[in-house]
């Protein structure tokens, strides 16, 4: 089957090349793209992983774009040849230094780039095993490009990967869910091809899934948990779903940690256990604080429909906000401002809006500007109002009266200019 799948997907290298050509967009960090090398190095030296990854890419991309990953053998020869130049070798080493720091601190785009570098032998000898370890780490965080590349590699059994159709389809499906435009089309083609082969029984497919999970593969464990949770290929069993989510979580699978936390919080598959829920969310927080915060926010919102318990919902949204999730912070600001599901408290609303605004949430910046403009919950301050309003306008936030023509004419033009400069400087430092 492997040769037919290789024909179906043309060459595995085509997908590596697609990942390479997309490197400029991998980080999706427009604020970093505007910074010069000096500012990037300052932020990177302070431990900012986004700056480290962006700086690493600046060093590596001029070299990597000279490699044609449509043919890995040729790309590896080119990499060896390029590294004979002392200048390029220094550039590569600088790039790998910064990219490696970001990757070690769980920056998924950096992990994917490190994997691609190890596939072609930039900096060190080719090491496919380490390459796929990096790419798996990025995929485990829901990074669509890594999930896509991993899915194709599993389907084709290319470059040291053991052919695993189930794992391949799973990763392509995950990539599609996380916004990869091509993944669903490729998965559909592969599934159509597989269905044309002699059928494998549902029992056999499920047996293969169990065997892969028992081997210790965290992705297979997560997939098996999903099967039990959905009753796919077996009877629905929430206890076994939680069992395998927890196994995958213990192996470092981020999504499994979040699923385990959610199930403990809501009492699905085990009695409610906030201590266990917070245990897994605490570990996940170290991996990806923003993603964890969103999960906690989702737990609260799911609970609203499931339990109709406003106190319970509020408690989980507070926990999400305390992890620095700007959406949760904004939601708490709204709840306290309007007294919806929480005590009406304008000062507390302003406090949560301030936290969310400081995390760059445009709607919170606008609402905070209105509060300073009217003196609701805070001492009225037109200049502070203008500062936050201008930051929201930089993100094209369309609010109400503050955006009306001439509204800010009451503030002298020179102060407006200074406040705009202050806001731009704040945006860069954030």
CSV table of C-alpha atoms in Angstrom, one decimal:
chain,number,residue,atom,x,y,z
A,1,UNK,CA,0.0,0.0,0.0
A,2,UNK,CA,2.9,2.4,0.8
A,3,UNK,CA,4.0,2.8,-2.9
A,4,UNK,CA,0.4,3.6,-3.9
A,5,UNK,CA,0.1,6.2,-1.1
A,6,UNK,CA,3.4,7.7,-2.1
A,7,UNK,CA,2.0,8.1,-5.7
A,8,UNK,CA,-1.2,9.5,-4.3
A,9,UNK,CA,0.7,12.2,-2.4
A,10,UNK,CA,3.3,12.8,-5.1
A,11,UNK,CA,6.3,13.2,-2.9
A,12,UNK,CA,6.5,13.6,0.8
A,13,UNK,CA,9.0,16.4,0.1
A,14,UNK,CA,6.3,18.5,-1.5
A,15,UNK,CA,4.7,18.9,1.9
A,16,UNK,CA,8.1,19.7,3.5
A,17,UNK,CA,8.5,22.3,0.9
A,18,UNK,CA,5.1,23.7,1.6
A,19,UNK,CA,6.0,24.0,5.2
A,20,UNK,CA,9.3,25.7,4.3
A,21,UNK,CA,7.6,28.2,2.0
A,22,UNK,CA,5.2,29.1,4.8
A,23,UNK,CA,7.9,29.7,7.4
A,24,UNK,CA,7.4,33.5,7.3
A,25,UNK,CA,3.8,33.1,8.4
A,26,UNK,CA,4.3,30.4,11.0
A,27,UNK,CA,4.6,32.7,14.0
A,28,UNK,CA,1.7,35.0,13.1
A,29,UNK,CA,3.4,37.7,15.2
A,30,UNK,CA,2.9,41.0,13.4
A,31,UNK,CA,4.2,43.0,16.4
A,32,UNK,CA,7.5,41.1,16.2
A,33,UNK,CA,7.8,41.5,12.4
A,34,UNK,CA,8.0,45.3,12.9
A,35,UNK,CA,11.0,45.1,15.3
A,36,UNK,CA,14.6,45.5,14.2
A,37,UNK,CA,17.3,43.1,15.1
A,38,UNK,CA,18.5,45.1,18.1
A,39,UNK,CA,15.1,45.1,19.7
A,40,UNK,CA,14.6,41.4,18.9
A,41,UNK,CA,17.9,40.5,20.5
A,42,UNK,CA,17.0,42.5,23.6
A,43,UNK,CA,13.6,40.8,24.0
A,44,UNK,CA,15.1,37.4,23.1
A,45,UNK,CA,17.8,37.8,25.7
A,46,UNK,CA,15.1,38.6,28.3
A,47,UNK,CA,13.5,35.2,27.5
A,48,UNK,CA,10.7,36.3,25.2
A,49,UNK,CA,10.1,33.0,23.2
A,50,UNK,CA,8.3,34.8,20.3
A,51,UNK,CA,11.3,37.1,19.9
A,52,UNK,CA,13.7,34.1,20.1
A,53,UNK,CA,11.7,32.3,17.4
A,54,UNK,CA,11.5,35.3,15.1
A,55,UNK,CA,15.2,36.1,15.5
A,56,UNK,CA,16.1,32.5,14.8
A,57,UNK,CA,14.0,32.5,11.7
A,58,UNK,CA,15.8,35.7,10.5
A,59,UNK,CA,19.1,33.9,10.6
A,60,UNK,CA,17.9,30.6,9.2
A,61,UNK,CA,15.4,31.5,6.5
A,62,UNK,CA,18.0,32.9,4.0
A,63,UNK,CA,19.7,29.5,4.1
A,64,UNK,CA,16.6,27.3,4.3
A,65,UNK,CA,15.0,28.9,1.3
A,66,UNK,CA,18.0,27.8,-0.8
A,67,UNK,CA,17.0,24.1,-0.1
A,68,UNK,CA,14.6,22.3,-2.3
A,69,UNK,CA,12.8,20.0,0.1
A,70,UNK,CA,10.9,18.3,-2.7
A,71,UNK,CA,13.9,16.0,-2.7
A,72,UNK,CA,15.2,15.4,0.8
A,73,UNK,CA,18.4,13.7,-0.5
A,74,UNK,CA,19.2,16.7,-2.7
A,75,UNK,CA,18.3,19.1,0.1
A,76,UNK,CA,20.7,17.3,2.4
A,77,UNK,CA,23.5,17.6,-0.1
A,78,UNK,CA,22.8,21.3,-0.5
A,79,UNK,CA,22.8,21.8,3.3
A,80,UNK,CA,26.3,20.1,3.5
A,81,UNK,CA,27.6,22.3,0.7
A,82,UNK,CA,26.2,25.6,2.1
A,83,UNK,CA,27.7,24.9,5.5
A,84,UNK,CA,31.2,24.9,4.0
A,85,UNK,CA,30.9,28.7,4.1
A,86,UNK,CA,32.1,30.0,7.4
A,87,UNK,CA,29.7,32.9,7.2
A,88,UNK,CA,26.6,30.8,6.5
A,89,UNK,CA,27.7,28.3,9.2
A,90,UNK,CA,27.8,31.1,11.7
A,91,UNK,CA,24.4,32.3,10.6
A,92,UNK,CA,23.0,28.8,10.9
A,93,UNK,CA,24.4,28.4,14.4
A,94,UNK,CA,23.1,31.7,15.5
A,95,UNK,CA,19.6,30.8,14.2
A,96,UNK,CA,19.7,27.4,15.8
A,97,UNK,CA,20.7,28.9,19.1
A,98,UNK,CA,17.7,31.2,19.3
A,99,UNK,CA,15.3,28.8,17.7
A,100,UNK,CA,16.5,26.0,20.1
A,101,UNK,CA,15.8,28.2,23.1
A,102,UNK,CA,12.3,29.0,21.9
A,103,UNK,CA,11.7,25.3,21.1
A,104,UNK,CA,12.8,24.2,24.5
A,105,UNK,CA,10.3,26.6,26.0
A,106,UNK,CA,7.5,25.0,24.0
A,107,UNK,CA,7.2,27.5,21.2
A,108,UNK,CA,5.5,25.3,18.6
A,109,UNK,CA,6.6,27.1,15.4
A,110,UNK,CA,10.2,26.9,16.7
A,111,UNK,CA,9.8,23.2,17.3
A,112,UNK,CA,8.7,22.6,13.7
A,113,UNK,CA,11.6,24.7,12.4
A,114,UNK,CA,14.0,22.7,14.5
A,115,UNK,CA,12.5,19.5,13.1
A,116,UNK,CA,12.9,20.7,9.5
A,117,UNK,CA,16.5,21.7,10.2
A,118,UNK,CA,17.3,18.2,11.6
A,119,UNK,CA,15.6,16.5,8.6
A,120,UNK,CA,18.1,18.2,6.3
A,121,UNK,CA,21.1,18.3,8.6
A,122,UNK,CA,21.5,22.0,9.3
A,123,UNK,CA,23.9,22.5,12.1
A,124,UNK,CA,24.3,18.8,12.8
A,125,UNK,CA,24.2,15.6,10.9
A,126,UNK,CA,20.8,14.4,9.7
A,127,UNK,CA,18.8,12.9,12.6
A,128,UNK,CA,15.4,11.9,11.5
A,129,UNK,CA,14.5,10.5,14.9
A,130,UNK,CA,15.2,13.9,16.7
A,131,UNK,CA,13.5,15.7,13.8
A,132,UNK,CA,10.2,13.9,14.3
A,133,UNK,CA,10.4,14.3,18.0
A,134,UNK,CA,10.5,18.0,17.6
A,135,UNK,CA,7.6,17.9,15.0
A,136,UNK,CA,5.6,15.7,17.3
A,137,UNK,CA,6.0,18.2,20.2
A,138,UNK,CA,4.7,21.0,18.0
A,139,UNK,CA,1.8,18.8,16.8
A,140,UNK,CA,0.9,17.9,20.4
A,141,UNK,CA,0.3,21.6,21.0
A,142,UNK,CA,-2.2,21.8,18.2
A,143,UNK,CA,0.2,23.5,15.7
A,144,UNK,CA,-1.5,22.9,12.3
A,145,UNK,CA,1.6,22.9,10.1
A,146,UNK,CA,3.3,20.2,12.3
A,147,UNK,CA,0.1,18.1,12.5
A,148,UNK,CA,-0.2,18.2,8.7
A,149,UNK,CA,3.4,17.2,8.0
A,150,UNK,CA,3.2,14.5,10.7
A,151,UNK,CA,0.0,13.2,9.2
A,152,UNK,CA,1.5,12.9,5.7
A,153,UNK,CA,4.6,11.2,7.0
A,154,UNK,CA,2.6,8.6,8.8
A,155,UNK,CA,0.5,7.9,5.7
A,156,UNK,CA,3.5,7.5,3.5
A,157,UNK,CA,5.9,5.9,5.9
A,158,UNK,CA,8.5,8.4,4.7
A,159,UNK,CA,12.0,9.1,6.0
A,160,UNK,CA,12.1,6.7,8.9
A,161,UNK,CA,8.5,7.0,9.9
A,162,UNK,CA,6.6,3.7,10.4
A,163,UNK,CA,3.5,3.7,8.2
A,164,UNK,CA,0.5,4.2,10.4
A,165,UNK,CA,-2.7,5.0,8.5
A,166,UNK,CA,-4.8,5.6,11.6
A,167,UNK,CA,-2.2,8.0,13.0
A,168,UNK,CA,-1.9,9.8,9.7
A,169,UNK,CA,-5.6,10.4,9.3
A,170,UNK,CA,-5.8,11.5,13.0
A,171,UNK,CA,-3.1,14.1,12.5
A,172,UNK,CA,-4.6,15.4,9.3
A,173,UNK,CA,-8.0,15.7,10.9
A,174,UNK,CA,-6.4,17.6,13.8
A,175,UNK,CA,-4.6,19.9,11.3
A,176,UNK,CA,-7.9,20.6,9.5
A,177,UNK,CA,-9.6,21.4,12.8
A,178,UNK,CA,-6.8,23.8,13.7
A,179,UNK,CA,-7.2,25.7,10.4
A,180,UNK,CA,-4.9,24.0,7.9
A,181,UNK,CA,-6.7,24.6,4.5
A,182,UNK,CA,-5.1,21.6,2.7
A,183,UNK,CA,-5.4,19.0,5.4
A,184,UNK,CA,-9.0,18.0,5.0
A,185,UNK,CA,-8.6,17.5,1.2
A,186,UNK,CA,-5.6,15.3,1.7
A,187,UNK,CA,-7.3,13.3,4.5
A,188,UNK,CA,-10.4,12.8,2.3
A,189,UNK,CA,-8.3,11.5,-0.6
A,190,UNK,CA,-6.4,9.2,1.7
A,191,UNK,CA,-9.6,7.9,3.3
A,192,UNK,CA,-11.2,7.3,-0.1
A,193,UNK,CA,-8.1,5.3,-1.2
A,194,UNK,CA,-8.1,3.3,2.0
A,195,UNK,CA,-11.8,2.5,1.7
A,196,UNK,CA,-11.1,1.0,-1.7
A,197,UNK,CA,-8.7,-1.5,-0.2
A,198,UNK,CA,-9.8,-4.9,1.2
A,199,UNK,CA,-11.9,-3.9,4.3
A,200,UNK,CA,-10.5,-4.1,7.8
A,201,UNK,CA,-13.1,-5.0,10.4
A,202,UNK,CA,-14.1,-2.4,13.0
A,203,UNK,CA,-13.0,-4.8,15.6
A,204,UNK,CA,-9.5,-5.1,14.0
A,205,UNK,CA,-9.2,-1.3,13.6
A,206,UNK,CA,-10.1,-0.9,17.3
A,207,UNK,CA,-7.7,-3.7,18.3
A,208,UNK,CA,-4.9,-1.8,16.3
A,209,UNK,CA,-5.8,1.4,18.2
A,210,UNK,CA,-5.6,-0.4,21.6
A,211,UNK,CA,-2.2,-2.0,20.6
A,212,UNK,CA,-0.8,1.4,19.5
A,213,UNK,CA,-1.9,3.0,22.8
A,214,UNK,CA,-0.5,0.2,24.9
A,215,UNK,CA,2.8,0.7,23.2
A,216,UNK,CA,3.1,4.1,24.9
A,217,UNK,CA,2.4,6.3,21.9
A,218,UNK,CA,0.8,9.4,23.4
A,219,UNK,CA,-1.0,10.3,20.2
A,220,UNK,CA,-2.4,6.8,19.9
A,221,UNK,CA,-3.5,7.0,23.6
A,222,UNK,CA,-5.3,10.3,22.9
A,223,UNK,CA,-7.0,8.8,19.8
A,224,UNK,CA,-8.1,5.8,21.8
A,225,UNK,CA,-9.5,8.1,24.5
A,226,UNK,CA,-11.4,9.9,21.8
A,227,UNK,CA,-12.8,6.6,20.5
A,228,UNK,CA,-14.1,5.7,24.0
A,229,UNK,CA,-15.5,9.2,24.5
A,230,UNK,CA,-17.4,9.2,21.2
A,231,UNK,CA,-18.3,5.4,21.1
A,232,UNK,CA,-16.4,5.1,17.8
A,233,UNK,CA,-15.6,1.5,17.0
A,234,UNK,CA,-16.5,0.5,20.5
A,235,UNK,CA,-19.1,1.1,23.2
A,236,UNK,CA,-19.1,4.6,24.7
A,237,UNK,CA,-17.2,4.5,28.0
A,238,UNK,CA,-16.4,7.7,29.8
A,239,UNK,CA,-14.3,5.9,32.5
A,240,UNK,CA,-12.0,4.3,29.9
A,241,UNK,CA,-11.9,7.6,27.9
A,242,UNK,CA,-10.6,9.4,31.1
A,243,UNK,CA,-8.2,6.5,31.7
A,244,UNK,CA,-6.5,7.0,28.3
A,245,UNK,CA,-6.7,10.8,28.4
A,246,UNK,CA,-4.8,10.6,31.6
A,247,UNK,CA,-2.2,8.2,30.2
A,248,UNK,CA,-1.6,10.5,27.2
A,249,UNK,CA,-1.5,13.5,29.6
A,250,UNK,CA,1.2,11.8,31.7
A,251,UNK,CA,3.1,11.4,28.4
A,252,UNK,CA,3.0,15.2,27.9
A,253,UNK,CA,0.1,15.4,25.4
A,254,UNK,CA,-1.3,19.0,25.9
A,255,UNK,CA,-4.9,18.3,24.6
A,256,UNK,CA,-5.1,15.2,26.8
A,257,UNK,CA,-4.2,17.3,29.8
A,258,UNK,CA,-7.0,19.7,29.0
A,259,UNK,CA,-9.5,16.9,28.4
A,260,UNK,CA,-8.6,15.2,31.6
A,261,UNK,CA,-9.0,18.5,33.5
A,262,UNK,CA,-12.4,19.2,31.9
A,263,UNK,CA,-13.7,15.7,32.7
A,264,UNK,CA,-12.6,15.9,36.4
A,265,UNK,CA,-14.1,19.4,36.7
A,266,UNK,CA,-17.5,18.2,35.3
A,267,UNK,CA,-17.5,14.8,36.8
A,268,UNK,CA,-17.5,12.9,33.5
A,269,UNK,CA,-15.9,9.4,33.8
A,270,UNK,CA,-15.0,10.0,37.5
A,271,UNK,CA,-16.5,11.9,40.4
A,272,UNK,CA,-16.0,15.7,40.3
A,273,UNK,CA,-12.5,16.5,41.5
A,274,UNK,CA,-11.4,20.1,41.3
A,275,UNK,CA,-8.0,19.1,42.8
A,276,UNK,CA,-7.3,16.8,39.8
A,277,UNK,CA,-8.7,19.3,37.4
A,278,UNK,CA,-6.4,22.0,38.7
A,279,UNK,CA,-3.5,19.5,38.8
A,280,UNK,CA,-3.7,18.9,35.0
A,281,UNK,CA,-4.4,22.5,34.2
A,282,UNK,CA,-1.4,23.6,36.2
A,283,UNK,CA,0.8,21.3,34.2
A,284,UNK,CA,-0.8,22.4,31.0
A,285,UNK,CA,-0.2,26.0,32.0
A,286,UNK,CA,3.5,25.5,32.1
A,287,UNK,CA,3.3,24.3,28.5
A,288,UNK,CA,0.9,26.8,27.0
A,289,UNK,CA,-0.7,29.4,29.4
A,290,UNK,CA,-3.0,31.0,26.8
A,291,UNK,CA,-4.3,27.7,25.5
A,292,UNK,CA,-4.9,26.5,29.1
A,293,UNK,CA,-6.8,29.7,29.9
A,294,UNK,CA,-9.1,29.2,27.0
A,295,UNK,CA,-9.7,25.6,28.1
A,296,UNK,CA,-10.7,26.8,31.6
A,297,UNK,CA,-13.0,29.4,30.0
A,298,UNK,CA,-14.6,26.6,27.9
A,299,UNK,CA,-15.1,24.5,31.0
A,300,UNK,CA,-17.0,27.4,32.6
A,301,UNK,CA,-19.1,28.0,29.5
A,302,UNK,CA,-19.8,24.3,29.0
A,303,UNK,CA,-20.8,24.1,32.6
A,304,UNK,CA,-23.3,26.9,32.1
A,305,UNK,CA,-25.3,24.8,29.6
A,306,UNK,CA,-24.7,21.6,31.6
A,307,UNK,CA,-25.5,22.7,35.1
A,308,UNK,CA,-27.1,26.2,35.1
A,309,UNK,CA,-24.9,27.0,38.1
A,310,UNK,CA,-23.8,30.6,37.9
A,311,UNK,CA,-21.4,30.3,40.8
A,312,UNK,CA,-19.7,27.3,39.3
A,313,UNK,CA,-19.3,29.0,35.9
A,314,UNK,CA,-18.0,32.2,37.5
A,315,UNK,CA,-15.4,30.3,39.5
A,316,UNK,CA,-13.9,28.6,36.4
A,317,UNK,CA,-13.9,31.8,34.4
A,318,UNK,CA,-12.0,33.5,37.3
A,319,UNK,CA,-9.5,30.7,37.2
A,320,UNK,CA,-9.1,31.2,33.4
A,321,UNK,CA,-8.6,34.9,34.0
A,322,UNK,CA,-6.0,34.3,36.7
A,323,UNK,CA,-4.0,32.3,34.1
A,324,UNK,CA,-3.9,35.5,32.0
A,325,UNK,CA,-6.5,34.6,29.4
A,326,UNK,CA,-7.6,37.9,28.0
A,327,UNK,CA,-11.1,36.7,26.8
A,328,UNK,CA,-11.8,35.5,30.4
A,329,UNK,CA,-10.6,38.7,31.8
A,330,UNK,CA,-12.8,40.6,29.4
A,331,UNK,CA,-15.8,38.4,30.3
A,332,UNK,CA,-15.3,39.1,34.0
A,333,UNK,CA,-15.1,42.8,33.3
A,334,UNK,CA,-18.4,42.6,31.4
A,335,UNK,CA,-20.1,40.5,34.2
A,336,UNK,CA,-19.1,42.9,36.9
A,337,UNK,CA,-20.0,46.0,34.8
A,338,UNK,CA,-23.5,44.8,34.1
A,339,UNK,CA,-24.1,42.6,37.1
A,340,UNK,CA,-24.7,39.6,34.9
A,341,UNK,CA,-23.8,36.4,36.8
A,342,UNK,CA,-21.7,38.5,39.2
A,343,UNK,CA,-22.0,41.3,41.7
A,344,UNK,CA,-22.2,44.7,39.9
A,345,UNK,CA,-19.0,46.4,40.8
A,346,UNK,CA,-17.6,49.1,38.4
A,347,UNK,CA,-14.2,49.3,40.1
A,348,UNK,CA,-13.8,45.5,39.8
A,349,UNK,CA,-15.0,45.6,36.2
A,350,UNK,CA,-12.3,48.3,35.5
A,351,UNK,CA,-9.7,46.1,37.1
A,352,UNK,CA,-10.5,43.1,34.9
A,353,UNK,CA,-10.8,45.3,31.8
A,354,UNK,CA,-7.4,46.7,32.6
A,355,UNK,CA,-5.8,43.3,32.7
A,356,UNK,CA,-7.5,42.2,29.5
A,357,UNK,CA,-6.5,45.5,27.8
A,358,UNK,CA,-2.9,45.0,28.9
A,359,UNK,CA,-3.0,41.7,27.1
A,360,UNK,CA,-3.9,43.5,23.9
A,361,UNK,CA,-7.7,42.7,23.9
A,362,UNK,CA,-9.2,45.4,21.7
A,363,UNK,CA,-12.8,45.4,23.0
A,364,UNK,CA,-11.4,45.7,26.6
A,365,UNK,CA,-9.2,48.6,25.6
A,366,UNK,CA,-12.2,50.4,24.1
A,367,UNK,CA,-14.5,49.7,27.2
A,368,UNK,CA,-11.7,50.8,29.5
A,369,UNK,CA,-11.4,54.0,27.5
A,370,UNK,CA,-15.1,54.7,28.0
A,371,UNK,CA,-14.8,54.1,31.7
A,372,UNK,CA,-12.0,56.6,32.0
A,373,UNK,CA,-13.9,59.1,29.7
A,374,UNK,CA,-17.0,58.9,31.9
A,375,UNK,CA,-15.3,58.3,35.3
A,376,UNK,CA,-17.2,55.1,35.8
A,377,UNK,CA,-15.4,52.9,38.3
A,378,UNK,CA,-12.2,54.9,37.9
A,379,UNK,CA,-11.2,58.5,38.3
A,380,UNK,CA,-12.1,60.3,35.0
A,381,UNK,CA,-9.0,60.9,32.9
A,382,UNK,CA,-9.4,62.0,29.3
A,383,UNK,CA,-5.7,61.3,28.4
A,384,UNK,CA,-5.9,57.8,29.8
A,385,UNK,CA,-9.1,57.3,27.9
A,386,UNK,CA,-7.5,58.5,24.7
A,387,UNK,CA,-4.5,56.2,25.2
A,388,UNK,CA,-6.7,53.1,25.5
A,389,UNK,CA,-9.0,54.2,22.7
A,390,UNK,CA,-6.1,54.7,20.4
A,391,UNK,CA,-4.7,51.3,21.1
A,392,UNK,CA,-8.1,49.7,20.3
A,393,UNK,CA,-8.3,51.7,17.0
A,394,UNK,CA,-4.9,50.3,16.0
A,395,UNK,CA,-6.7,46.9,15.9
A,396,UNK,CA,-9.5,48.4,13.9
A,397,UNK,CA,-12.0,48.0,16.7
A,398,UNK,CA,-15.2,49.6,15.8
A,399,UNK,CA,-17.0,50.8,18.9
A,400,UNK,CA,-19.5,53.5,19.5
A,401,UNK,CA,-19.4,57.2,20.3
A,402,UNK,CA,-15.6,57.3,21.0
A,403,UNK,CA,-15.0,56.7,17.3
A,404,UNK,CA,-17.4,59.5,16.2
A,405,UNK,CA,-15.8,62.3,14.2
A,406,UNK,CA,-14.5,65.2,16.3
A,407,UNK,CA,-15.1,63.4,19.6
A,408,UNK,CA,-11.5,63.9,20.7
A,409,UNK,CA,-11.2,67.5,19.6
A,410,UNK,CA,-11.5,68.5,23.2
A,411,UNK,CA,-8.0,67.1,23.7
A,412,UNK,CA,-5.2,69.4,22.4
A,413,UNK,CA,-3.6,68.1,19.2
A,414,UNK,CA,-0.1,68.1,20.8
A,415,UNK,CA,-1.3,65.9,23.6
A,416,UNK,CA,-3.0,63.6,21.1
A,417,UNK,CA,0.3,63.2,19.2
A,418,UNK,CA,2.3,62.5,22.4
A,419,UNK,CA,-0.3,59.9,23.6
A,420,UNK,CA,-0.3,58.2,20.2
A,421,UNK,CA,3.5,57.9,20.4
A,422,UNK,CA,3.2,56.6,24.0
A,423,UNK,CA,0.7,54.0,22.8
A,424,UNK,CA,2.9,52.8,19.9
A,425,UNK,CA,5.9,52.5,22.3
A,426,UNK,CA,3.7,50.5,24.7
A,427,UNK,CA,2.6,48.2,21.9
A,428,UNK,CA,6.2,47.5,20.9
A,429,UNK,CA,7.3,46.8,24.5
A,430,UNK,CA,4.3,44.5,25.2
